[in-house]
CSV table of C-alpha atoms and ligand atoms in Angstrom, one decimal:
chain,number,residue,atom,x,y,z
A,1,UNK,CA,45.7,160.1,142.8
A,2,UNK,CA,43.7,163.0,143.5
A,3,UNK,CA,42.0,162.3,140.1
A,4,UNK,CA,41.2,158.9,140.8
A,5,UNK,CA,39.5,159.8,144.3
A,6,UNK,CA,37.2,162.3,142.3
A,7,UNK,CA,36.2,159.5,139.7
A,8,UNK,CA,35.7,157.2,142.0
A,9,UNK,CA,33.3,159.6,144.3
A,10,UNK,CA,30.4,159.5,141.7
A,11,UNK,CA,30.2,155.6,142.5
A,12,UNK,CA,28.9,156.5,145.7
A,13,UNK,CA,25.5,156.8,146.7
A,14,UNK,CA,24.1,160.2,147.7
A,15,UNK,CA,23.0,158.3,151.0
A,16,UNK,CA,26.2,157.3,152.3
A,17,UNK,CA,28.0,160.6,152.4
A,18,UNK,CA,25.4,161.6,155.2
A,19,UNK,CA,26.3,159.2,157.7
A,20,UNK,CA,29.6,158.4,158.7
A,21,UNK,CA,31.2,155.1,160.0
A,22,UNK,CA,30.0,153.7,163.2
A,23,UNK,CA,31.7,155.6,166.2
A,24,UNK,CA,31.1,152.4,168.8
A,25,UNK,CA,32.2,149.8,166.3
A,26,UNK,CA,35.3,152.0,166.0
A,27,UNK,CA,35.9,152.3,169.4
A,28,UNK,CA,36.3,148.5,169.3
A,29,UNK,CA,38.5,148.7,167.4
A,30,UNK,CA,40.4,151.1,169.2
A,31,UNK,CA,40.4,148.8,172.3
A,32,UNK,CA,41.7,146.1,170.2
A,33,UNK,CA,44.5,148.4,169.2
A,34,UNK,CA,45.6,150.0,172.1
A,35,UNK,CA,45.1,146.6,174.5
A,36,UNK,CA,42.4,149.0,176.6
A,37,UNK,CA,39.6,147.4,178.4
A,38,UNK,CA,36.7,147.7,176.3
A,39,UNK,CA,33.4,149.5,177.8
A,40,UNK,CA,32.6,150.9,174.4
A,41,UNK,CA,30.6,148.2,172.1
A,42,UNK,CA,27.2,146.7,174.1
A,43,UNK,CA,28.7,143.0,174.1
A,44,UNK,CA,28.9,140.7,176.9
A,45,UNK,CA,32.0,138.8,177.7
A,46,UNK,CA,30.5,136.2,179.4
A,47,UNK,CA,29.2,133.2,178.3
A,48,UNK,CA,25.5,132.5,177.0
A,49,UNK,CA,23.3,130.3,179.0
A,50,UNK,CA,24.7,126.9,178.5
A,51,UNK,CA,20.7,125.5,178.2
A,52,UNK,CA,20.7,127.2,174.7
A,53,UNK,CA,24.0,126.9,173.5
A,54,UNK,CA,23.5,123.1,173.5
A,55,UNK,CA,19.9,123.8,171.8
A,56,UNK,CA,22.0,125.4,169.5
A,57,UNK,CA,24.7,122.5,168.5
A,58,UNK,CA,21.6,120.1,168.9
A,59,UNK,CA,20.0,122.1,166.3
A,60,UNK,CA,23.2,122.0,163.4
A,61,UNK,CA,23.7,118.2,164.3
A,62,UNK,CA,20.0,117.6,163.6
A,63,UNK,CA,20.8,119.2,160.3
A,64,UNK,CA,18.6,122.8,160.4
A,65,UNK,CA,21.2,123.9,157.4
A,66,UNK,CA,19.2,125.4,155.2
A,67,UNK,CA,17.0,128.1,154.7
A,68,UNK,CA,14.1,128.9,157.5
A,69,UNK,CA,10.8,129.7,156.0
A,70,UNK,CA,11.5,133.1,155.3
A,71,UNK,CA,9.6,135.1,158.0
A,72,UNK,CA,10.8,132.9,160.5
A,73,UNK,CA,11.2,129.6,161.7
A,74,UNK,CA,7.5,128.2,163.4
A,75,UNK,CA,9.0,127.3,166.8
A,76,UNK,CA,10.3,130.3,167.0
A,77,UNK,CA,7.4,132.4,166.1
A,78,UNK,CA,5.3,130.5,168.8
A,79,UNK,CA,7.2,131.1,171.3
A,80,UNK,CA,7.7,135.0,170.5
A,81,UNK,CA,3.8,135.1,170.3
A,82,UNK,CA,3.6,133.4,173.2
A,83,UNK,CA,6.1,135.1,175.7
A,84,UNK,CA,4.8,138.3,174.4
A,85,UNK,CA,0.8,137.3,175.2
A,86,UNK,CA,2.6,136.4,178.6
A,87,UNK,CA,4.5,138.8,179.3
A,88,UNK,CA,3.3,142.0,177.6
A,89,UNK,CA,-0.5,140.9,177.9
A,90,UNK,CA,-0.5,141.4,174.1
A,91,UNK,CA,-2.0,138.8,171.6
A,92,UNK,CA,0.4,138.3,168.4
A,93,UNK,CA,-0.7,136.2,165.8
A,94,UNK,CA,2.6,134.5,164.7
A,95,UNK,CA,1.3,133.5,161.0
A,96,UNK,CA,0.5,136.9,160.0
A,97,UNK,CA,2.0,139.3,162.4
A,98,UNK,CA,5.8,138.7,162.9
A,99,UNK,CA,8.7,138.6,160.7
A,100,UNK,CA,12.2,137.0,162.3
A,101,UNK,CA,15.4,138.9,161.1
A,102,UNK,CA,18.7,139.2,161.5
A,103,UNK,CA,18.9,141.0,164.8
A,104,UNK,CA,17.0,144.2,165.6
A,105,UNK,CA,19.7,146.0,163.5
A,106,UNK,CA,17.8,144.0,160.3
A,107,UNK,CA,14.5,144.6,161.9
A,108,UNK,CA,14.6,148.2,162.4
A,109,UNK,CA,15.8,149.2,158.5
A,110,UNK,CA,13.5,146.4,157.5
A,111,UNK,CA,10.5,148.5,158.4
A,112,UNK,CA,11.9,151.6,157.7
A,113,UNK,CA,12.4,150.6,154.3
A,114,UNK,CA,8.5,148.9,154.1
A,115,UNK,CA,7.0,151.9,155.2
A,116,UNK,CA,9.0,155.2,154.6
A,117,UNK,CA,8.5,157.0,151.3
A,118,UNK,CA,11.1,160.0,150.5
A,119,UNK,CA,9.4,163.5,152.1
A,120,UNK,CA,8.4,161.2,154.9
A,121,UNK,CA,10.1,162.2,158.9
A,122,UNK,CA,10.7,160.0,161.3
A,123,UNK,CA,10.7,161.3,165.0
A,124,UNK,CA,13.5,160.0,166.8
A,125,UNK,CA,14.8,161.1,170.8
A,126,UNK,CA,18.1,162.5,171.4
A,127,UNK,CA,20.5,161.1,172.4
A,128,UNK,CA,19.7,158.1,170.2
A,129,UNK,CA,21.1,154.8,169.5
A,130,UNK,CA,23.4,155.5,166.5
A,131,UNK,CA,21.5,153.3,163.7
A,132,UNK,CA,18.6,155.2,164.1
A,133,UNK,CA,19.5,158.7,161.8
A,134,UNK,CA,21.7,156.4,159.3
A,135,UNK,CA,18.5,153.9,159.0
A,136,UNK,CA,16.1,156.8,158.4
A,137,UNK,CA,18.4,158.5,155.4
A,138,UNK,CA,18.6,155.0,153.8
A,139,UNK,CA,14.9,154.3,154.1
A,140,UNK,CA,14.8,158.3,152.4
A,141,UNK,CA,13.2,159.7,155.2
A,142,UNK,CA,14.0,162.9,157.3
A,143,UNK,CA,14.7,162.0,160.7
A,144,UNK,CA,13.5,165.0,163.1
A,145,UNK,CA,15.0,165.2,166.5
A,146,UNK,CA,13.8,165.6,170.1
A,147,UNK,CA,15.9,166.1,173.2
A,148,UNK,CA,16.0,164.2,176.0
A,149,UNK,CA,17.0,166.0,179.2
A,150,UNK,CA,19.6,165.0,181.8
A,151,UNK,CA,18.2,164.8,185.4
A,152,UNK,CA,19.2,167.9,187.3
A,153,UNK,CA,19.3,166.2,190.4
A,154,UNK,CA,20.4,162.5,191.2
A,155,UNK,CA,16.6,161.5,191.9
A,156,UNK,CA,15.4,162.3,188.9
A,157,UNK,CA,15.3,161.1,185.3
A,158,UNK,CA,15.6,161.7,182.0
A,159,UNK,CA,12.8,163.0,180.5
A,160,UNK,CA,11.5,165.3,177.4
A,161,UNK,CA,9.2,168.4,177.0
A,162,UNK,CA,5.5,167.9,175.6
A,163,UNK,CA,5.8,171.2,173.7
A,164,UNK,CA,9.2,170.0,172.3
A,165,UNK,CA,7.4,166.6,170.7
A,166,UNK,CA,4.6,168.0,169.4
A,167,UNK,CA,6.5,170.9,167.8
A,168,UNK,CA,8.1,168.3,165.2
A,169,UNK,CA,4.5,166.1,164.9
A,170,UNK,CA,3.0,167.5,161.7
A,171,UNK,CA,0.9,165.7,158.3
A,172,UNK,CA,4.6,164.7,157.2
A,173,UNK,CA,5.3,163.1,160.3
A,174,UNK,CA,5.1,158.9,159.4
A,175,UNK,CA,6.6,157.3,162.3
A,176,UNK,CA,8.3,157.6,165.6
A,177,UNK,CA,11.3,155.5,167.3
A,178,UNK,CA,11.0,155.0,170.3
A,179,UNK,CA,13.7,152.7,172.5
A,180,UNK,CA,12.9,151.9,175.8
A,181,UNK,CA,15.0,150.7,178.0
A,182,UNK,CA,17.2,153.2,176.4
A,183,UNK,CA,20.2,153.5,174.9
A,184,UNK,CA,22.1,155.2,175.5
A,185,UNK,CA,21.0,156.9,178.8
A,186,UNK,CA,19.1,154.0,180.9
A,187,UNK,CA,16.1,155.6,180.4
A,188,UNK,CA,13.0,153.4,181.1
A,189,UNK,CA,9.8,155.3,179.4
A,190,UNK,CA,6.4,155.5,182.0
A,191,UNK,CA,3.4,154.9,181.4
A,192,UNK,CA,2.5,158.4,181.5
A,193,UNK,CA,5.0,159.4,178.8
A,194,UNK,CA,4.3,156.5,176.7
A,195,UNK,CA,0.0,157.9,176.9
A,196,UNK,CA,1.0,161.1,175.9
A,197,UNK,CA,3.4,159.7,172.8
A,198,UNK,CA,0.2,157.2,171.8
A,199,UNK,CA,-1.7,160.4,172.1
A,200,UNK,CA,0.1,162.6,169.5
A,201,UNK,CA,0.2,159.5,166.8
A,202,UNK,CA,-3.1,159.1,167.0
A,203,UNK,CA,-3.6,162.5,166.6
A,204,UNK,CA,-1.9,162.8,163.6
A,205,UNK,CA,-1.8,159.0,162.4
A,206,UNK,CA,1.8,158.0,163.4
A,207,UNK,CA,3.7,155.1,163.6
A,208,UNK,CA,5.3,153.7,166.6
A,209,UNK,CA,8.4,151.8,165.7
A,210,UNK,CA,9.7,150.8,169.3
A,211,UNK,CA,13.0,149.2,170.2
A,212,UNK,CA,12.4,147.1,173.1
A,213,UNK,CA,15.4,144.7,173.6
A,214,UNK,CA,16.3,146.0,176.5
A,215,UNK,CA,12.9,145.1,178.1
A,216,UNK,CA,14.2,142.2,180.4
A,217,UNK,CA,17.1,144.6,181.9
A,218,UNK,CA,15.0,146.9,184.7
A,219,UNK,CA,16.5,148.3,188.1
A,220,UNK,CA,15.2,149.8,191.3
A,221,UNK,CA,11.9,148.3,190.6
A,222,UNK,CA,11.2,150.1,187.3
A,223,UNK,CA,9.0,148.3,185.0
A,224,UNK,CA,9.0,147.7,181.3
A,225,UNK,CA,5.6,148.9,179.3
A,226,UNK,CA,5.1,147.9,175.7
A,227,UNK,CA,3.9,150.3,173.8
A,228,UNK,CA,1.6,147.5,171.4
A,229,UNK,CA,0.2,146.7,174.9
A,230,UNK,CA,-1.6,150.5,175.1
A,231,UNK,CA,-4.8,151.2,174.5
A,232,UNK,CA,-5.1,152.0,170.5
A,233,UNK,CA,-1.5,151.2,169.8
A,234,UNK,CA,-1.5,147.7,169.0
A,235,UNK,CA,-3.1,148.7,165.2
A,236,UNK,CA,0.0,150.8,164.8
A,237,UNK,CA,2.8,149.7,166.8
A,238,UNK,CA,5.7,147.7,165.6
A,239,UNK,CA,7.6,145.9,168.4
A,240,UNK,CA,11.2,145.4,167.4
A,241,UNK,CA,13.1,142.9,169.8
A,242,UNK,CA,15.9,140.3,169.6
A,243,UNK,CA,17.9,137.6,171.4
A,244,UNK,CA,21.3,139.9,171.7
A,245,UNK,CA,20.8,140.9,175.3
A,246,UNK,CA,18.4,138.9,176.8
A,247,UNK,CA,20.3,136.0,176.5
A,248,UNK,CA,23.9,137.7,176.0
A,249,UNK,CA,24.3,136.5,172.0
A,250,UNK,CA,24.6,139.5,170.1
A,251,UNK,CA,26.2,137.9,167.4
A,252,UNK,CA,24.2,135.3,166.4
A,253,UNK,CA,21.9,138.0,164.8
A,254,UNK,CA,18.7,136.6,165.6
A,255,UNK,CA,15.4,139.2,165.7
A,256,UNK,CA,12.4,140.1,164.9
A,257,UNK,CA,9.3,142.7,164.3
A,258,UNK,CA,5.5,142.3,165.8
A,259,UNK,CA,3.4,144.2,163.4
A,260,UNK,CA,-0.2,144.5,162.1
A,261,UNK,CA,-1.1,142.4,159.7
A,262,UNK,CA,-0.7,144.5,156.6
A,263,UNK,CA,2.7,146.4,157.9
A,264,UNK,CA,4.6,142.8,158.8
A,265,UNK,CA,3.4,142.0,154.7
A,266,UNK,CA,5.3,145.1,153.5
A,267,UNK,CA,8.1,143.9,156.4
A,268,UNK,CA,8.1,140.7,155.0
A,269,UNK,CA,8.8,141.6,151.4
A,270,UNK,CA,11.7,144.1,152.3
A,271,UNK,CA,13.1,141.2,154.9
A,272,UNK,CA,13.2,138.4,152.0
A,273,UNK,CA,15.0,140.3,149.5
A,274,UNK,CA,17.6,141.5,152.0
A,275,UNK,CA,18.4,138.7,153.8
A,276,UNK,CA,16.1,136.0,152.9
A,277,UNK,CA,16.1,134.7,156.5
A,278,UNK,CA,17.8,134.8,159.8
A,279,UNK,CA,20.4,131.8,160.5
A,280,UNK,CA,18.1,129.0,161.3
A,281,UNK,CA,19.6,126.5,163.4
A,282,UNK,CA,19.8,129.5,165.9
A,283,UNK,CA,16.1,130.6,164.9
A,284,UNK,CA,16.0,126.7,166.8
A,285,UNK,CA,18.3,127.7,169.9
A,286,UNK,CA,16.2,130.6,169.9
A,287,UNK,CA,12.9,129.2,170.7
A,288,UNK,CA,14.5,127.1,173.4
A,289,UNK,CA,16.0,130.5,174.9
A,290,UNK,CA,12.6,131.8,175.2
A,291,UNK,CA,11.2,128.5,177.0
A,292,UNK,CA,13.7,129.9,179.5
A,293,UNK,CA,11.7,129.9,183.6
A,294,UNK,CA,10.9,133.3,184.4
A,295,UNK,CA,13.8,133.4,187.4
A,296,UNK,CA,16.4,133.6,183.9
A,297,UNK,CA,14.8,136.9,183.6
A,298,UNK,CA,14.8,137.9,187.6
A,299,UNK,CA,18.9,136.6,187.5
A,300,UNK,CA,19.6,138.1,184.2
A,301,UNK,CA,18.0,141.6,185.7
A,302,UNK,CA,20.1,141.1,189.7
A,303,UNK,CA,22.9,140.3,187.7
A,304,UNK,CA,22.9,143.5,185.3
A,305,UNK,CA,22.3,145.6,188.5
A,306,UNK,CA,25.0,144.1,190.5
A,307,UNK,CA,27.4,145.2,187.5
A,308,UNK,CA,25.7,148.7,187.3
A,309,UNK,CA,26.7,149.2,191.3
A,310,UNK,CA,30.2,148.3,190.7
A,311,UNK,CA,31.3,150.0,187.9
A,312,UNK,CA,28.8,153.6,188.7
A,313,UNK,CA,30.8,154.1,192.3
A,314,UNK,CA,33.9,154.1,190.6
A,315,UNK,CA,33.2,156.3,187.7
A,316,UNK,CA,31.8,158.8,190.5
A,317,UNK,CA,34.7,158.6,192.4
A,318,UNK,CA,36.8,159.5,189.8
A,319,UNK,CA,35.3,162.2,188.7
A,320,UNK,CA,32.5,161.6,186.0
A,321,UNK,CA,29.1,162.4,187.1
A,322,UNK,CA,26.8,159.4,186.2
A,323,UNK,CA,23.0,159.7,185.5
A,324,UNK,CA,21.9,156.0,187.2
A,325,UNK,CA,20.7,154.0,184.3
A,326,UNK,CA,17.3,152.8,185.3
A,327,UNK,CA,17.3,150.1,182.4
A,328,UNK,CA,19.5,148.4,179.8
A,329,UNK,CA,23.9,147.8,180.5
A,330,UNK,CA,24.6,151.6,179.8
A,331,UNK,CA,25.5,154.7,181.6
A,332,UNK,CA,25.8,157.8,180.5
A,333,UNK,CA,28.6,160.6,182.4
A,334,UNK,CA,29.3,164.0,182.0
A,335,UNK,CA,32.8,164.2,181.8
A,336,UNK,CA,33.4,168.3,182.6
A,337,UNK,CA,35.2,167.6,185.5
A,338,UNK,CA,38.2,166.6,183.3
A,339,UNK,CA,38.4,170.0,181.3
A,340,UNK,CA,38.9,168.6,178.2
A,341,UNK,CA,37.1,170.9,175.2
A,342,UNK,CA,35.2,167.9,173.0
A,343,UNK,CA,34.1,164.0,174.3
A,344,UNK,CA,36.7,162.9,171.5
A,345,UNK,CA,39.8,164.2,173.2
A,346,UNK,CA,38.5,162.1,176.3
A,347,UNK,CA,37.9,159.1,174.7
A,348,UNK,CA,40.9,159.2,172.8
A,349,UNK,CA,43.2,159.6,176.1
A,350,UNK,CA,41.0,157.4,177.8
A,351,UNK,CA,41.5,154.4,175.5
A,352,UNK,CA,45.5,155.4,174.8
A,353,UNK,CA,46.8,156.9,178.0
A,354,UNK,CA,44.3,155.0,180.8
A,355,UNK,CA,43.4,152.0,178.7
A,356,UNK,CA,39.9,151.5,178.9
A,357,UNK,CA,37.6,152.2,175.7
A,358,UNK,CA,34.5,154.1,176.0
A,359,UNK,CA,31.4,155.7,173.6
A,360,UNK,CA,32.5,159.8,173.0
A,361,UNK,CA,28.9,161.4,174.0
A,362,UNK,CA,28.8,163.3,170.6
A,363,UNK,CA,27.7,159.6,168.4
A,364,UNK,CA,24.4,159.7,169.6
A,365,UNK,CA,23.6,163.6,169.0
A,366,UNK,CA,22.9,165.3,166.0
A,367,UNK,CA,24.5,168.4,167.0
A,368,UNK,CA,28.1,166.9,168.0
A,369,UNK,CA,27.9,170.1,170.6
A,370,UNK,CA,25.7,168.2,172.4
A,371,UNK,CA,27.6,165.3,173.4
A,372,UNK,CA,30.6,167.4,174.1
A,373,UNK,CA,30.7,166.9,177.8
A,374,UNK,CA,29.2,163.0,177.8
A,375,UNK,CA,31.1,159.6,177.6
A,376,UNK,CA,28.9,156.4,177.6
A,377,UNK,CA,30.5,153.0,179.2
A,378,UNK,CA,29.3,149.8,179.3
A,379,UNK,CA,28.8,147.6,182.0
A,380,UNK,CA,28.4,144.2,180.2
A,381,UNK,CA,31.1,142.7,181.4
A,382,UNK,CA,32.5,140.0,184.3
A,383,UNK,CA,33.3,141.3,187.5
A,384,UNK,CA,36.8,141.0,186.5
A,385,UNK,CA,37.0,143.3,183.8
A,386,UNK,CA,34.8,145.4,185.4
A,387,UNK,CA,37.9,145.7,188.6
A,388,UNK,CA,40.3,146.0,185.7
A,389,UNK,CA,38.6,148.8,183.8
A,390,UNK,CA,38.2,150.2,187.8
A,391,UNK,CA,41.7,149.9,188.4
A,392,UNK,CA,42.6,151.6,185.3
A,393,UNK,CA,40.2,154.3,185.6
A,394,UNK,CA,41.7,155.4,189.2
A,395,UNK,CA,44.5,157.1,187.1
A,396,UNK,CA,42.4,159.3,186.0
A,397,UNK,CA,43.7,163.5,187.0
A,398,UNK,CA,40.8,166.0,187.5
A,399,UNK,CA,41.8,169.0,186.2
B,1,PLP,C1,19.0,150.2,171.2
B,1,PLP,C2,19.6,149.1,170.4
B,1,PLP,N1,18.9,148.6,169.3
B,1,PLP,C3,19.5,147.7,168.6
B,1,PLP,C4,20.8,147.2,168.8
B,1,PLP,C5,21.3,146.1,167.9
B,1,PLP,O1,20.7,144.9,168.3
B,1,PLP,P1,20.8,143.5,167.4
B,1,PLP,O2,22.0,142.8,167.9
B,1,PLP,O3,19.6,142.8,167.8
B,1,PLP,O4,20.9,143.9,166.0
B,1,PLP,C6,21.5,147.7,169.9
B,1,PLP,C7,22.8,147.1,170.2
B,1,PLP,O5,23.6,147.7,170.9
B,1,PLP,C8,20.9,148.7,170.7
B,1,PLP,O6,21.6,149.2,171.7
């Protein structure tokens, strides 16, 4: 047996054995297992908008079966040009500057891939949504690292040091991720922070790859800024964005890139020979989605913060202390009051003995030390799972 493992180890790719299997997914998993209420994986449980559901059905009964032009069905490429014109106050041209994927999972390692060469570093904030290191060692780039900081005090926000960012900025340097609203820690980037990023890639002729599908879920009157829509940044932004949570259908793996000219043609190769094409009767359903009347958004947004309120009380009065999300379905605790040594202990008596599922803090560090003290929950959920993960959570013993 033990000879058969070693064979078989040399049919594996160098990349792989960097990255291990996705912590969230297996939380999921873990839910399913144990019958826990799942706060782990960012999924709704409620429906989608019934409006594009039916756009949708309409769309496989009028036969949209086959392949979409490659890039992305026209409709839908109108409409994202147009909402983000709208919306953004930036001009896309949808025949040459946006490629439609398969979610923003499939648009993030598209461009990767299309513009990384190995020796290249990526610059990516931590803690980080978990794709991002894994997608960078595929694409054969080093990612670099750069902490976010908790608030110290309830009023204030996460934020990072300007001596810490442009420490890691040098000639090698090829792009930057940047995901705002954030994920994990409800982080919603300002304007000022955004400058000062713009400032350093122009300075030394950076990319910025931002991951902007949170954009539509903002509290306490926080508001989301593009970074395409800055000064200077339009030439060498790409805007990664999807369907999944604006209009709560994460799997119907629907997204898409807003790039120069030039970068979406190197997207656009990469794109075709990994997927060809995102499923296009939903390509369809997705135009209608984003014919949606602005008060969708305004809803979607009351609704998301309505969730936030209920679940964040509880957690506090349990014992985690919560850094308020200020964007996306996420919050982020620090879990010392329990006295457990590592995030993975937690989680794992959270999901078995208290049955609710959550994210162990350590997945989205580099430095698993990190993430020690931190569990991440999700609040995408109906009020009624929301009560039952509450109910379950009041169990919990401080130590
Ligand atoms: C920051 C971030 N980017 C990308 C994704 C994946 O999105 P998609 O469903 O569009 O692939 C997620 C999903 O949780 C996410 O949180």
């Amino acid at each position: 047996m033990a000879d058969a493992a070693i064979q078989h180890k040399s049919f594996f790719s160098n990349k792989v054995e960097h990255f291990t299997e996705s912590v969230i997914r297996e939380m999921t998993r873990q839910a399913l297992l144990h019958g826990a209420v799942n706060l782990s994986q960012g999924f709704p449980d409620f429906s989608a908008p019934e409006e594009i559901k039916r756009a949708a059905q309409d769309a496989v009964a009028r036969d949209v079966n086959q392949y979409a032009i490659t890039w992305g069905a026209k409709n839908l490429r109108n409409a994202i040009a147009r909402q983000m014109q709208q919306w953004q106050g930036v001009p896309v041209d949808p025949e040459t500057e946006l490629t439609v994927c398969c979610g923003s999972t499939e648009a993030m390692i598209s461009t990767l891939l299309a513009v990384c060469n190995v020796g290249d570093e990526v610059v990516v904030f931590e803690p980080f949504y978990e794709n991002y290191g894994p997608d960078s060692i595929l694409s054969g780039a080093k990612p670099r690292f750069v902490k976010l900081r908790p608030p110290a005090t309830p009023e204030s926000e996460w934020t990072f040091d300007e001596g810490d960012l442009r420490a890691v900025f040098h000639n090698q340097t090829k792009a930057i991720i940047i995901n705002t609203p954030n994920n994990p820690t409800g982080k919603v980037f300002t304007r000022e922070e955004l400058e000062l990023i713009r400032d350093l890639c122009v300075e030394f002729n950076v990319l910025a790859i931002t991951d902007e599908i949170y954009e539509r879920i903002l509290y306490d009157g926080t508001r989301h800024i593009s970074m395409a829509s800055l000064e200077g940044m339009k030439e060498r932004t790409v805007t990664i964005n999807s369907l999944s949570k604006t209009y709560s259908v994460t799997g119907w793996r629907v997204g898409w890139t807003i790039a120069p000219p030039a970068i979406t043609n190197a997207i656009r190769k990469v794109h075709d020979f990994l997927t060809v094409g995102a499923p296009a009767p939903l390509q369809e359903a997705g135009a209608a989605a984003l014919a949606l009347p602005p008060s969708y958004y305004q809803n979607l947004a009351d609704s998301y913060r309505r969730r936030r309120d209920r679940l964040v009380p509880v957690l506090t009065e349990v014992g985690f202390r919560c850094y308020q999300p200020r964007g996306a379905y996420y919050v982020m605790t620090d879990i010392s009051e329990f006295g457990y040594s590592d995030d993975l202990a937690f989680t794992k008596y959270l999901v078995q003995e208290i049955g609710v599922a959550a994210v162990p803090g350590s997945s989205f560090y580099r430095d698993p030390r990190d993430g020690a003290q931190q569990v991440r929950f999700a609040f995408c959920k109906k009020d009624e799972t929301l009560d039952a993960a509450s109910e379950k959570l009041r169990k919990l013993r401080r130590r």
